[in-house]
Amino acid sequence: MTSEKKFSIKALPDLILARLEPLRRYSLLVFIIFLAGLYGFVLLRIHNLNNAQPSSDAVSSQVKAAHVIHIDQSVVRQLQSLQDNSVSVNSLFDQARSNPF
């Protein structure tokens, strides 16, 4: 007669706990190593994301999306003449320069 060990799902938690019992005294060390690894991973990800350079396609698409404001030269001359001729407009320009909002 050969003795065969039968595998039972109900006995699985007890079997796992029995196998892990000798490692229980190292649980604090394993936890500290786990935290150090997690902390190191987070720092590495922060470093990599901080030093990431945008691709040339992303830069060119952003440059194309930025619209350069063009002011007609005649409007600039008219505003400058209004500023020079009127005291109230002059104070309005000075106020707008000191506080644009």
mmCIF file with all atom_site columns, C-alpha atoms in Angstrom:
data_model
loop_
_atom_site.group_PDB
_atom_site.id
_atom_site.type_symbol
_atom_site.label_atom_id
_atom_site.label_alt_id
_atom_site.label_comp_id
_atom_site.label_asym_id
_atom_site.label_entity_id
_atom_site.label_seq_id
_atom_site.pdbx_PDB_ins_code
_atom_site.Cartn_x
_atom_site.Cartn_y
_atom_site.Cartn_z
_atom_site.occupancy
_atom_site.B_iso_or_equiv
_atom_site.pdbx_formal_charge
_atom_site.auth_seq_id
_atom_site.auth_comp_id
_atom_site.auth_asym_id
_atom_site.auth_atom_id
_atom_site.pdbx_PDB_model_num
ATOM 1   C CA . MET A 1 1   ? 0.000  0.000   0.000   1.00 0.00 ? 1   MET A CA 1
ATOM 2   C CA . THR A 1 2   ? 1.255  3.343   -0.943  1.00 0.00 ? 2   THR A CA 1
ATOM 3   C CA . SER A 1 3   ? 0.259  6.350   1.042   1.00 0.00 ? 3   SER A CA 1
ATOM 4   C CA . GLU A 1 4   ? -0.786 9.219   -1.122  1.00 0.00 ? 4   GLU A CA 1
ATOM 5   C CA . LYS A 1 5   ? -1.309 12.680  0.253   1.00 0.00 ? 5   LYS A CA 1
ATOM 6   C CA . LYS A 1 6   ? -4.566 14.117  -0.847  1.00 0.00 ? 6   LYS A CA 1
ATOM 7   C CA . PHE A 1 7   ? -4.746 17.781  -1.678  1.00 0.00 ? 7   PHE A CA 1
ATOM 8   C CA . SER A 1 8   ? -7.608 19.629  -0.058  1.00 0.00 ? 8   SER A CA 1
ATOM 9   C CA . ILE A 1 9   ? -8.596 23.238  -0.669  1.00 0.00 ? 9   ILE A CA 1
ATOM 10  C CA . LYS A 1 10  ? -9.859 23.535  2.894   1.00 0.00 ? 10  LYS A CA 1
ATOM 11  C CA . ALA A 1 11  ? -6.425 22.661  4.254   1.00 0.00 ? 11  ALA A CA 1
ATOM 12  C CA . LEU A 1 12  ? -4.618 25.167  2.021   1.00 0.00 ? 12  LEU A CA 1
ATOM 13  C CA . PRO A 1 13  ? -4.657 28.150  4.465   1.00 0.00 ? 13  PRO A CA 1
ATOM 14  C CA . ASP A 1 14  ? -3.255 25.975  7.259   1.00 0.00 ? 14  ASP A CA 1
ATOM 15  C CA . LEU A 1 15  ? -0.570 24.654  4.941   1.00 0.00 ? 15  LEU A CA 1
ATOM 16  C CA . ILE A 1 16  ? 0.439  28.181  3.878   1.00 0.00 ? 16  ILE A CA 1
ATOM 17  C CA . LEU A 1 17  ? 0.542  29.428  7.472   1.00 0.00 ? 17  LEU A CA 1
ATOM 18  C CA . ALA A 1 18  ? 2.664  26.458  8.505   1.00 0.00 ? 18  ALA A CA 1
ATOM 19  C CA . ARG A 1 19  ? 5.141  27.199  5.697   1.00 0.00 ? 19  ARG A CA 1
ATOM 20  C CA . LEU A 1 20  ? 5.317  30.908  6.578   1.00 0.00 ? 20  LEU A CA 1
ATOM 21  C CA . GLU A 1 21  ? 5.757  30.402  10.339  1.00 0.00 ? 21  GLU A CA 1
ATOM 22  C CA . PRO A 1 22  ? 9.601  30.249  10.219  1.00 0.00 ? 22  PRO A CA 1
ATOM 23  C CA . LEU A 1 23  ? 9.636  33.521  8.258   1.00 0.00 ? 23  LEU A CA 1
ATOM 24  C CA . ARG A 1 24  ? 7.530  35.392  10.819  1.00 0.00 ? 24  ARG A CA 1
ATOM 25  C CA . ARG A 1 25  ? 10.523 36.820  12.656  1.00 0.00 ? 25  ARG A CA 1
ATOM 26  C CA . TYR A 1 26  ? 11.671 38.503  9.437   1.00 0.00 ? 26  TYR A CA 1
ATOM 27  C CA . SER A 1 27  ? 8.316  40.198  8.795   1.00 0.00 ? 27  SER A CA 1
ATOM 28  C CA . LEU A 1 28  ? 9.477  43.633  10.033  1.00 0.00 ? 28  LEU A CA 1
ATOM 29  C CA . LEU A 1 29  ? 12.576 43.466  7.860   1.00 0.00 ? 29  LEU A CA 1
ATOM 30  C CA . VAL A 1 30  ? 10.526 42.428  4.815   1.00 0.00 ? 30  VAL A CA 1
ATOM 31  C CA . PHE A 1 31  ? 8.079  45.279  5.482   1.00 0.00 ? 31  PHE A CA 1
ATOM 32  C CA . ILE A 1 32  ? 10.892 47.838  5.742   1.00 0.00 ? 32  ILE A CA 1
ATOM 33  C CA . ILE A 1 33  ? 12.484 46.547  2.545   1.00 0.00 ? 33  ILE A CA 1
ATOM 34  C CA . PHE A 1 34  ? 9.100  46.751  0.817   1.00 0.00 ? 34  PHE A CA 1
ATOM 35  C CA . LEU A 1 35  ? 8.622  50.372  1.952   1.00 0.00 ? 35  LEU A CA 1
ATOM 36  C CA . ALA A 1 36  ? 12.152 51.298  0.864   1.00 0.00 ? 36  ALA A CA 1
ATOM 37  C CA . GLY A 1 37  ? 11.558 49.737  -2.557  1.00 0.00 ? 37  GLY A CA 1
ATOM 38  C CA . LEU A 1 38  ? 8.245  51.549  -2.936  1.00 0.00 ? 38  LEU A CA 1
ATOM 39  C CA . TYR A 1 39  ? 9.828  54.851  -1.882  1.00 0.00 ? 39  TYR A CA 1
ATOM 40  C CA . GLY A 1 40  ? 12.701 54.302  -4.312  1.00 0.00 ? 40  GLY A CA 1
ATOM 41  C CA . PHE A 1 41  ? 10.277 53.524  -7.146  1.00 0.00 ? 41  PHE A CA 1
ATOM 42  C CA . VAL A 1 42  ? 8.295  56.709  -6.481  1.00 0.00 ? 42  VAL A CA 1
ATOM 43  C CA . LEU A 1 43  ? 11.477 58.801  -6.392  1.00 0.00 ? 43  LEU A CA 1
ATOM 44  C CA . LEU A 1 44  ? 12.692 57.229  -9.622  1.00 0.00 ? 44  LEU A CA 1
ATOM 45  C CA . ARG A 1 45  ? 9.359  57.947  -11.364 1.00 0.00 ? 45  ARG A CA 1
ATOM 46  C CA . ILE A 1 46  ? 9.418  61.560  -10.126 1.00 0.00 ? 46  ILE A CA 1
ATOM 47  C CA . HIS A 1 47  ? 12.971 61.969  -11.387 1.00 0.00 ? 47  HIS A CA 1
ATOM 48  C CA . ASN A 1 48  ? 12.161 60.471  -14.790 1.00 0.00 ? 48  ASN A CA 1
ATOM 49  C CA . LEU A 1 49  ? 9.015  62.554  -15.238 1.00 0.00 ? 49  LEU A CA 1
ATOM 50  C CA . ASN A 1 50  ? 10.775 65.716  -14.104 1.00 0.00 ? 50  ASN A CA 1
ATOM 51  C CA . ASN A 1 51  ? 13.579 65.276  -16.638 1.00 0.00 ? 51  ASN A CA 1
ATOM 52  C CA . ALA A 1 52  ? 11.340 64.247  -19.542 1.00 0.00 ? 52  ALA A CA 1
ATOM 53  C CA . GLN A 1 53  ? 11.801 66.366  -22.647 1.00 0.00 ? 53  GLN A CA 1
ATOM 54  C CA . PRO A 1 54  ? 8.887  66.959  -25.001 1.00 0.00 ? 54  PRO A CA 1
ATOM 55  C CA . SER A 1 55  ? 9.111  65.494  -28.467 1.00 0.00 ? 55  SER A CA 1
ATOM 56  C CA . SER A 1 56  ? 9.662  67.745  -31.455 1.00 0.00 ? 56  SER A CA 1
ATOM 57  C CA . ASP A 1 57  ? 6.171  66.902  -32.719 1.00 0.00 ? 57  ASP A CA 1
ATOM 58  C CA . ALA A 1 58  ? 4.619  68.095  -29.453 1.00 0.00 ? 58  ALA A CA 1
ATOM 59  C CA . VAL A 1 59  ? 6.636  71.312  -29.553 1.00 0.00 ? 59  VAL A CA 1
ATOM 60  C CA . SER A 1 60  ? 5.727  72.036  -33.160 1.00 0.00 ? 60  SER A CA 1
ATOM 61  C CA . SER A 1 61  ? 2.027  71.386  -32.519 1.00 0.00 ? 61  SER A CA 1
ATOM 62  C CA . GLN A 1 62  ? 2.077  73.794  -29.565 1.00 0.00 ? 62  GLN A CA 1
ATOM 63  C CA . VAL A 1 63  ? 3.876  76.424  -31.634 1.00 0.00 ? 63  VAL A CA 1
ATOM 64  C CA . LYS A 1 64  ? 1.280  76.066  -34.376 1.00 0.00 ? 64  LYS A CA 1
ATOM 65  C CA . ALA A 1 65  ? -1.533 76.340  -31.818 1.00 0.00 ? 65  ALA A CA 1
ATOM 66  C CA . ALA A 1 66  ? -0.129 79.587  -30.350 1.00 0.00 ? 66  ALA A CA 1
ATOM 67  C CA . HIS A 1 67  ? -1.555 82.546  -32.213 1.00 0.00 ? 67  HIS A CA 1
ATOM 68  C CA . VAL A 1 68  ? 0.619  85.624  -32.481 1.00 0.00 ? 68  VAL A CA 1
ATOM 69  C CA . ILE A 1 69  ? -1.422 88.734  -31.893 1.00 0.00 ? 69  ILE A CA 1
ATOM 70  C CA . HIS A 1 70  ? -0.968 91.273  -34.664 1.00 0.00 ? 70  HIS A CA 1
ATOM 71  C CA . ILE A 1 71  ? -1.924 94.881  -34.040 1.00 0.00 ? 71  ILE A CA 1
ATOM 72  C CA . ASP A 1 72  ? -2.244 97.153  -37.012 1.00 0.00 ? 72  ASP A CA 1
ATOM 73  C CA . GLN A 1 73  ? 0.356  99.926  -37.047 1.00 0.00 ? 73  GLN A CA 1
ATOM 74  C CA . SER A 1 74  ? -2.288 102.608 -37.657 1.00 0.00 ? 74  SER A CA 1
ATOM 75  C CA . VAL A 1 75  ? -4.109 101.547 -34.474 1.00 0.00 ? 75  VAL A CA 1
ATOM 76  C CA . VAL A 1 76  ? -0.855 101.794 -32.531 1.00 0.00 ? 76  VAL A CA 1
ATOM 77  C CA . ARG A 1 77  ? -0.241 105.323 -33.857 1.00 0.00 ? 77  ARG A CA 1
ATOM 78  C CA . GLN A 1 78  ? -3.799 106.371 -33.024 1.00 0.00 ? 78  GLN A CA 1
ATOM 79  C CA . LEU A 1 79  ? -3.525 105.045 -29.458 1.00 0.00 ? 79  LEU A CA 1
ATOM 80  C CA . GLN A 1 80  ? -0.203 106.816 -28.978 1.00 0.00 ? 80  GLN A CA 1
ATOM 81  C CA . SER A 1 81  ? -1.647 110.098 -30.226 1.00 0.00 ? 81  SER A CA 1
ATOM 82  C CA . LEU A 1 82  ? -4.647 109.715 -27.898 1.00 0.00 ? 82  LEU A CA 1
ATOM 83  C CA . GLN A 1 83  ? -2.335 109.004 -25.010 1.00 0.00 ? 83  GLN A CA 1
ATOM 84  C CA . ASP A 1 84  ? -0.224 112.074 -25.741 1.00 0.00 ? 84  ASP A CA 1
ATOM 85  C CA . ASN A 1 85  ? -3.180 114.433 -26.257 1.00 0.00 ? 85  ASN A CA 1
ATOM 86  C CA . SER A 1 86  ? -5.523 113.517 -23.406 1.00 0.00 ? 86  SER A CA 1
ATOM 87  C CA . VAL A 1 87  ? -4.673 113.654 -19.704 1.00 0.00 ? 87  VAL A CA 1
ATOM 88  C CA . SER A 1 88  ? -7.505 111.293 -18.708 1.00 0.00 ? 88  SER A CA 1
ATOM 89  C CA . VAL A 1 89  ? -6.408 108.723 -21.298 1.00 0.00 ? 89  VAL A CA 1
ATOM 90  C CA . ASN A 1 90  ? -2.811 109.141 -20.149 1.00 0.00 ? 90  ASN A CA 1
ATOM 91  C CA . SER A 1 91  ? -3.815 108.333 -16.554 1.00 0.00 ? 91  SER A CA 1
ATOM 92  C CA . LEU A 1 92  ? -5.875 105.387 -17.839 1.00 0.00 ? 92  LEU A CA 1
ATOM 93  C CA . PHE A 1 93  ? -2.804 103.970 -19.611 1.00 0.00 ? 93  PHE A CA 1
ATOM 94  C CA . ASP A 1 94  ? -0.667 104.451 -16.495 1.00 0.00 ? 94  ASP A CA 1
ATOM 95  C CA . GLN A 1 95  ? -3.285 102.722 -14.350 1.00 0.00 ? 95  GLN A CA 1
ATOM 96  C CA . ALA A 1 96  ? -3.559 99.832  -16.819 1.00 0.00 ? 96  ALA A CA 1
ATOM 97  C CA . ARG A 1 97  ? 0.217  99.383  -16.806 1.00 0.00 ? 97  ARG A CA 1
ATOM 98  C CA . SER A 1 98  ? 0.428  99.216  -13.024 1.00 0.00 ? 98  SER A CA 1
ATOM 99  C CA . ASN A 1 99  ? -2.589 96.913  -12.644 1.00 0.00 ? 99  ASN A CA 1
ATOM 100 C CA . PRO A 1 100 ? -3.645 95.117  -15.834 1.00 0.00 ? 100 PRO A CA 1
ATOM 101 C CA . PHE A 1 101 ? -6.534 93.326  -14.090 1.00 0.00 ? 101 PHE A CA 1
#
